[in-house]
Short mmCIF file of C-alpha atoms in Angstrom, two decimals:
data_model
loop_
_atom_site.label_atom_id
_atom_site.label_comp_id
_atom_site.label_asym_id
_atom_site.label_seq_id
_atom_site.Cartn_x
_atom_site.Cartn_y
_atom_site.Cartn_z
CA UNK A 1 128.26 -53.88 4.56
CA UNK A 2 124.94 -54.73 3.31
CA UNK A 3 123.54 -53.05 6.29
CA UNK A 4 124.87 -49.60 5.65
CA UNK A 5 123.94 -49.88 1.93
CA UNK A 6 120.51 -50.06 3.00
CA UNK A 7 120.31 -47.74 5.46
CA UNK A 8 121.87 -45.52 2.89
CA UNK A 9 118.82 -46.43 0.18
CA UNK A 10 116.47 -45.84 2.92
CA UNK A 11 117.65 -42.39 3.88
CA UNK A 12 117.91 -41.00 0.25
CA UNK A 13 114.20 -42.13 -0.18
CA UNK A 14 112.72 -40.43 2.64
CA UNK A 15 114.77 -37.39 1.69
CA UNK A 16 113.42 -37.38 -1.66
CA UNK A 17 109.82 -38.01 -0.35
CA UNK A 18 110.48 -34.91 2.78
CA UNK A 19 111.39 -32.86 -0.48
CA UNK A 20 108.58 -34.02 -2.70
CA UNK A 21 106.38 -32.77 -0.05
CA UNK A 22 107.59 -29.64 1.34
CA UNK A 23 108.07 -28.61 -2.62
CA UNK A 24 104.19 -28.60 -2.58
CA UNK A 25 103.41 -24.88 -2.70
CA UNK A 26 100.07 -25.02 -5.08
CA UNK A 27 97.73 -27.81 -3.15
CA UNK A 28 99.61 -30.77 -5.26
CA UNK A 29 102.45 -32.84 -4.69
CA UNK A 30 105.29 -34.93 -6.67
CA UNK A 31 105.66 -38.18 -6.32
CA UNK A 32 108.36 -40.10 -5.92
CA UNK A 33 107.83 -41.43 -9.74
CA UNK A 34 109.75 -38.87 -11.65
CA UNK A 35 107.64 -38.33 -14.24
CA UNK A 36 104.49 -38.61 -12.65
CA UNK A 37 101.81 -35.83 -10.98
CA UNK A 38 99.30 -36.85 -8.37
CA UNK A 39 95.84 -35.27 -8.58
CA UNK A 40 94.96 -32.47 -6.79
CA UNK A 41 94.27 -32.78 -3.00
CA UNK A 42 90.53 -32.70 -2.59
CA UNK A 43 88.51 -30.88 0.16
CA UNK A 44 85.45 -31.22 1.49
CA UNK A 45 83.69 -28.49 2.61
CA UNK A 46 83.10 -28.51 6.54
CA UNK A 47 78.91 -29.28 7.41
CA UNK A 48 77.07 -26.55 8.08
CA UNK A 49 75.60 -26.36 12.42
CA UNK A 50 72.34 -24.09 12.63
CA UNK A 51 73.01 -22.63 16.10
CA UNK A 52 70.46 -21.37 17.90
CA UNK A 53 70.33 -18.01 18.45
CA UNK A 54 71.02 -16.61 22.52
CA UNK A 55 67.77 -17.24 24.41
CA UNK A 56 66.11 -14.37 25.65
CA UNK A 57 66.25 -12.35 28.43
CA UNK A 58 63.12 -12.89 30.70
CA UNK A 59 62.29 -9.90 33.05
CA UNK A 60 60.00 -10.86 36.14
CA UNK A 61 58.15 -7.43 37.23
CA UNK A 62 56.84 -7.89 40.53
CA UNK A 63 53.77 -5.40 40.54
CA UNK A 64 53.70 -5.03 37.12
CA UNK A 65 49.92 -3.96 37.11
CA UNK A 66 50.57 -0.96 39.61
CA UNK A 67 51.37 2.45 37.92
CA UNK A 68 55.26 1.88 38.09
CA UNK A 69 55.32 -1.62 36.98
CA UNK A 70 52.84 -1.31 34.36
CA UNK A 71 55.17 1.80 32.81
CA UNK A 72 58.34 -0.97 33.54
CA UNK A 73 56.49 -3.50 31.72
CA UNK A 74 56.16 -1.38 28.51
CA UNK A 75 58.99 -0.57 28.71
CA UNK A 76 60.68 -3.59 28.98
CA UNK A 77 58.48 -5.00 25.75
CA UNK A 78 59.59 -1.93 23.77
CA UNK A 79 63.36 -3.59 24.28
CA UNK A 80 62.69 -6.51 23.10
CA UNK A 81 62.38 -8.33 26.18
CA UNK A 82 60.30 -11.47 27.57
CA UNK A 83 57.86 -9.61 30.36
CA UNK A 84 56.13 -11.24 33.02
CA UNK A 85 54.29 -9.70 35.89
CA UNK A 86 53.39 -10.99 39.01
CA UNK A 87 50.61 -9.24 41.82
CA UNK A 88 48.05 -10.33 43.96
CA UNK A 89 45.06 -9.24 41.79
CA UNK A 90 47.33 -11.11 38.64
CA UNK A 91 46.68 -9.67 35.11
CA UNK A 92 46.10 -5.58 34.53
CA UNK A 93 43.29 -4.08 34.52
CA UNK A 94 44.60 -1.99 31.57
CA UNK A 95 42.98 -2.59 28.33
CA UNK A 96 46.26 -1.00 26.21
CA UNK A 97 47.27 -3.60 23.76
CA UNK A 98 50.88 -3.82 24.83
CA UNK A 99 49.30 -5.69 27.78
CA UNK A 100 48.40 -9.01 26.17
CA UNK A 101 52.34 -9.52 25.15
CA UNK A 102 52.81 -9.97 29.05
CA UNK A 103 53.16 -13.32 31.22
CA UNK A 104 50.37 -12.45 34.02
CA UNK A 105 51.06 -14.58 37.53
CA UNK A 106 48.70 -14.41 40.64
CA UNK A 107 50.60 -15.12 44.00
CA UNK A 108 51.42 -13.53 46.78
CA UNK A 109 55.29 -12.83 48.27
CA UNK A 110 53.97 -13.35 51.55
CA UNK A 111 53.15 -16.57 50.31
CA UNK A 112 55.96 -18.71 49.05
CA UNK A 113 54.23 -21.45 47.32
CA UNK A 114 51.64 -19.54 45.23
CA UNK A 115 54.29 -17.42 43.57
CA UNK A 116 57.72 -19.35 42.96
CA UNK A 117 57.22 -21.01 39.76
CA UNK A 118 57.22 -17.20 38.42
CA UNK A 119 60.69 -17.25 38.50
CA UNK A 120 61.21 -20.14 36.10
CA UNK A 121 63.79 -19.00 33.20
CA UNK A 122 63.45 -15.24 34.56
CA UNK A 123 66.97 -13.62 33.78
CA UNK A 124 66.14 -10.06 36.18
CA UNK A 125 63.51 -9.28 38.70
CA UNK A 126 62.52 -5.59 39.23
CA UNK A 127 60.43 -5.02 42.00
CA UNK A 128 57.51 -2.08 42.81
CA UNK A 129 56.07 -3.92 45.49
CA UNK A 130 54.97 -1.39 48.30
CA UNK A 131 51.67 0.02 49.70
CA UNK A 132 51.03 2.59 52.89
CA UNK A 133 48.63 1.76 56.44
CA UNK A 134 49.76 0.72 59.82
CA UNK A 135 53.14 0.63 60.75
CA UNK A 136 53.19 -2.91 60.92
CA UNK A 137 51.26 -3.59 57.57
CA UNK A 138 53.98 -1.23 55.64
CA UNK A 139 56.66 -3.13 57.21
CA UNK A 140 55.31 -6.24 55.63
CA UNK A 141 54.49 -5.02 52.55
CA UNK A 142 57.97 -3.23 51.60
CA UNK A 143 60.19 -4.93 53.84
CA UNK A 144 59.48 -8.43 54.63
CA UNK A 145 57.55 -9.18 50.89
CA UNK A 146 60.43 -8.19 48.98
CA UNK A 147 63.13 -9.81 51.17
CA UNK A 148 60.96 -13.49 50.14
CA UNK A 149 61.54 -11.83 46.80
CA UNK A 150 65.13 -11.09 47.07
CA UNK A 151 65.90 -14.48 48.83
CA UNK A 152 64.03 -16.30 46.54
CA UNK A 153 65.45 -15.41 43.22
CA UNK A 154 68.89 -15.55 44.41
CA UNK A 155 68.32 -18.67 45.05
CA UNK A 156 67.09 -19.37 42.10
CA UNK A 157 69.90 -17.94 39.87
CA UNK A 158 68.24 -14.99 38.74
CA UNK A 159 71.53 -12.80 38.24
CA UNK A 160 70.33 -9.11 38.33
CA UNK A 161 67.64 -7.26 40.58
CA UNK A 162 66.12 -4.07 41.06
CA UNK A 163 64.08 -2.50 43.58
CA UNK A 164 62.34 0.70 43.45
CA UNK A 165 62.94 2.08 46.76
CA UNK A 166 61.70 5.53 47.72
CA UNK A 167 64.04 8.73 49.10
CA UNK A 168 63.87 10.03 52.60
CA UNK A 169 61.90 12.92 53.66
CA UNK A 170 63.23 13.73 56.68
CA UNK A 171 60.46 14.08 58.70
CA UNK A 172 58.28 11.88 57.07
CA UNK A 173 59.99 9.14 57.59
CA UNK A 174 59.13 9.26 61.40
CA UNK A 175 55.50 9.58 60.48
CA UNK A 176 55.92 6.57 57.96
CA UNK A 177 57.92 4.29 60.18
CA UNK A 178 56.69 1.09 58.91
CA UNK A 179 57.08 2.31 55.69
CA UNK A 180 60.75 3.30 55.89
CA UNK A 181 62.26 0.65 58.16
CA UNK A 182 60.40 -1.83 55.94
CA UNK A 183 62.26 -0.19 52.72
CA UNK A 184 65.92 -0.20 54.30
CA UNK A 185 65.50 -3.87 55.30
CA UNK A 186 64.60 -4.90 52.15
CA UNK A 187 67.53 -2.52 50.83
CA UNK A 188 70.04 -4.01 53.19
CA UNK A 189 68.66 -7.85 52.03
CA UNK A 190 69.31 -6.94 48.42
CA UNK A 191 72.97 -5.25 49.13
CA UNK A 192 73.86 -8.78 50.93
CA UNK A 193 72.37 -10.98 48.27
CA UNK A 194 73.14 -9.04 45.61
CA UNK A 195 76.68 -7.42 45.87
CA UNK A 196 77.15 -7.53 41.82
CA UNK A 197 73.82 -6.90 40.60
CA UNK A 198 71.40 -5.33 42.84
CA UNK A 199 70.64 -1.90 42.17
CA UNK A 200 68.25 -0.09 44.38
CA UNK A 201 66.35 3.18 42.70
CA UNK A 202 65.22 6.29 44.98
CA UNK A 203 62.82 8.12 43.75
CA UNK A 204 60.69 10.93 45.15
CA UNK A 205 57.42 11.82 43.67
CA UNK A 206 56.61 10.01 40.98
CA UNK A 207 54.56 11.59 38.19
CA UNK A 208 52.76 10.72 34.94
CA UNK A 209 49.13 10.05 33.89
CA UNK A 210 47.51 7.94 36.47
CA UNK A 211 44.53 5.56 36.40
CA UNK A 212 42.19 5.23 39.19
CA UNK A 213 38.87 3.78 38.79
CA UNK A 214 38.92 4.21 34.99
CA UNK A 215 39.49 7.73 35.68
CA UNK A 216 43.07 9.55 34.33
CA UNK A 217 44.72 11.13 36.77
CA UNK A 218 47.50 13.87 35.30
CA UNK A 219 49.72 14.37 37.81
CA UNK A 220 51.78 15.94 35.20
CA UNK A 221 50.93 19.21 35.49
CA UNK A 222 52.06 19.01 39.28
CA UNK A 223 55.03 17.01 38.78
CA UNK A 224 56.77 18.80 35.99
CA UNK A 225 57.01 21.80 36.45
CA UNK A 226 57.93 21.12 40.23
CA UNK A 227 61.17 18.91 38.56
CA UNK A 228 62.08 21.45 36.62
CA UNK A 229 62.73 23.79 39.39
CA UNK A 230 63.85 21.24 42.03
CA UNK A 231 66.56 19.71 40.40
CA UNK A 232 68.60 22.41 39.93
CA UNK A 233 67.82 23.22 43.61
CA UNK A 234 70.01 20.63 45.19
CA UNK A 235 71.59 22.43 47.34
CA UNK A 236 68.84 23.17 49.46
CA UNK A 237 68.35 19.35 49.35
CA UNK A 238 71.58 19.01 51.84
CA UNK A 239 69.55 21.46 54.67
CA UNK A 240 68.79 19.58 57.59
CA UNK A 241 65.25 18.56 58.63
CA UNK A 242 63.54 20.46 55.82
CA UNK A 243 66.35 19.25 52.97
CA UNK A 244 64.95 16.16 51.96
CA UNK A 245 61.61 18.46 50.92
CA UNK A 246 63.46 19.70 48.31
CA UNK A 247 64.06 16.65 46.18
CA UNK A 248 62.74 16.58 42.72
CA UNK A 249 59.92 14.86 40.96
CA UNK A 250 61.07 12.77 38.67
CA UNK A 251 58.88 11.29 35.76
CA UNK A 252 57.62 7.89 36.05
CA UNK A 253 58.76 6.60 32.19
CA UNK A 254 62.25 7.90 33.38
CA UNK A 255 62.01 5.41 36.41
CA UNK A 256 60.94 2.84 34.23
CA UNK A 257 63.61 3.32 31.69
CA UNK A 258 66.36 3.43 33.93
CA UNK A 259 65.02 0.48 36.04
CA UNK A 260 65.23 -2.03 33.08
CA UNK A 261 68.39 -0.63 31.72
CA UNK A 262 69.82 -1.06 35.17
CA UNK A 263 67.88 -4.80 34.78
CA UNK A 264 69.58 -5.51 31.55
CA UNK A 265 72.74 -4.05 31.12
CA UNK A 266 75.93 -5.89 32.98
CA UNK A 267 77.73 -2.86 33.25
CA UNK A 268 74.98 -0.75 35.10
CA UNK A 269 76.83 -0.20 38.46
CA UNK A 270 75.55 -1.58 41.69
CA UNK A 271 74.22 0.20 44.80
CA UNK A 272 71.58 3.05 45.57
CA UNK A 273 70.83 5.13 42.63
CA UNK A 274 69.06 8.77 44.57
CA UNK A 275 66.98 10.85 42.51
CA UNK A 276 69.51 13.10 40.70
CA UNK A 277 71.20 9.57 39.87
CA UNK A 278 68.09 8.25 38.18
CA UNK A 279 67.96 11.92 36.09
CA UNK A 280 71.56 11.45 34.80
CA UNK A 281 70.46 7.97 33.71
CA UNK A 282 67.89 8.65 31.54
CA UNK A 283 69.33 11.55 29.83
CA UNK A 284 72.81 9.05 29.09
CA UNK A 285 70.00 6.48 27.57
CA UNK A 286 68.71 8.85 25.03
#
């Protein structure tokens, strides 16, 4: 009997607590002392954690003291970005101010140990790495150069990179083997490395203000109006043999615009981006 008489105290207290409790609807609760009020609950604010803001994205430009890369590397600076450049000759010429906000590297891509450390925190690599003379010098230079690039920052973990690649022209690319079979190997490296992220630009003639010797080049005035009429000509750019002749100009601050947005942005599909491409590009990114 006694049992059940406790059992019966000790139920009716933990109801009365259960009710004290659930009663609560203000931050305070009652206690089990009828006539009695516990203070309110107090609490502490939580510590404020200075996070660290997202590091930034570093863009490797591999001949970024060339007239394409130098354009890319202004480009890229105007973003926002980190910019480093690396070329055989190492920092620009170029006396334009924008020029001292760049990481300058000397190495060589035929060269694996005088260029690697380039790559250190480097988020995206675009590459302008090309040049013209034999057939077997071209070959090296665009093809087997920036396959050591290619291989080398996968590798590394760099997720994103771009190659500035060049558009056929029919018959010159017979008379510019080296050059051409040098270009699609280096094209087909970056397809198999990069399946996600590579994204391969294909240009024709390239325009703009050009440097040479300290001298200005405007190749402007040839370029421009020749895009103007060309690219609504492309049609004619389907012909056979003489079709590929017919491909626009394009400018070269439109290639470098669309080669670091295709850098940067995750959503920038991969693949080979042709001339007209490259056009649509830069007229979405204004």
């Amino acid at each position: 009997m006694r049992t059940i008489v406790s059992r019966l105290i000790n139920s009716r207290s933990s109801v009365s607590r259960l009710s004290a409790i659930t009663a609560s609807g203000n931050g305070r609760y009652l206690s089990t002392d009828s006539n009695k009020v516990d203070e309110p609950l107090k609490v502490e604010e939580a510590e404020t954690v200075n996070v660290p803001p997202p590091p930034s994205e570093k863009l490797l430009v591999l001949g970024g003291n060339g007239f394409v890369g130098s354009h890319i590397c202004r480009e890229a600076l105007d973003r926002g970005l980190t910019v480093a450049s690396l070329s055989r000759s190492g920092r620009s010429s170029l006396r334009d101010s924008w020029a001292n906000n760049v990481i300058w590297h000397q190495g060589n891509l035929l060269s694996s140990d005088s260029w690697k450390e380039a790559l250190d925190g480097v988020t995206a690599v675009i590459s302008c790495v090309g040049g013209f003379g034999s057939n077997s010098y071209m070959y090296k230079i665009n093809g087997t150069a920036n396959i050591n690039a290619i291989r080398a920052a996968s590798e590394k973990g760099v997720k994103r990179f771009v190659y500035i690649s060049a558009a056929d022209f029919g018959v010159a690319n017979y008379l510019l083997q080296g050059y051409y079979e040098g270009k699609r190997a280096a094209e087909t490296e970056l397809l198999t490395r990069y399946p996600y992220g590579g994204v391969i630009l294909r240009p024709g003639f390239i325009y703009g203000t050009r440097t040479v010797g300290g001298m200005k080049l405007p190749l402007g005035v040839i370029g421009s109006p020749m895009e103007m009429v060309l690219q609504h000509a492309k049609p004619l750019s389907q012909l056979p043999l003489v079709g590929p002749l017919f491909t626009p100009p394009v400018n070269v601050t439109v290639v470098a615009k669309v080669a670091v947005r295709a850098a940067t942005d995750p959503v920038f599909p991969p693949g080979i981006v042709d001339v007209h491409g490259i056009l649509r590009y830069s007229q979405k990114s204004r």
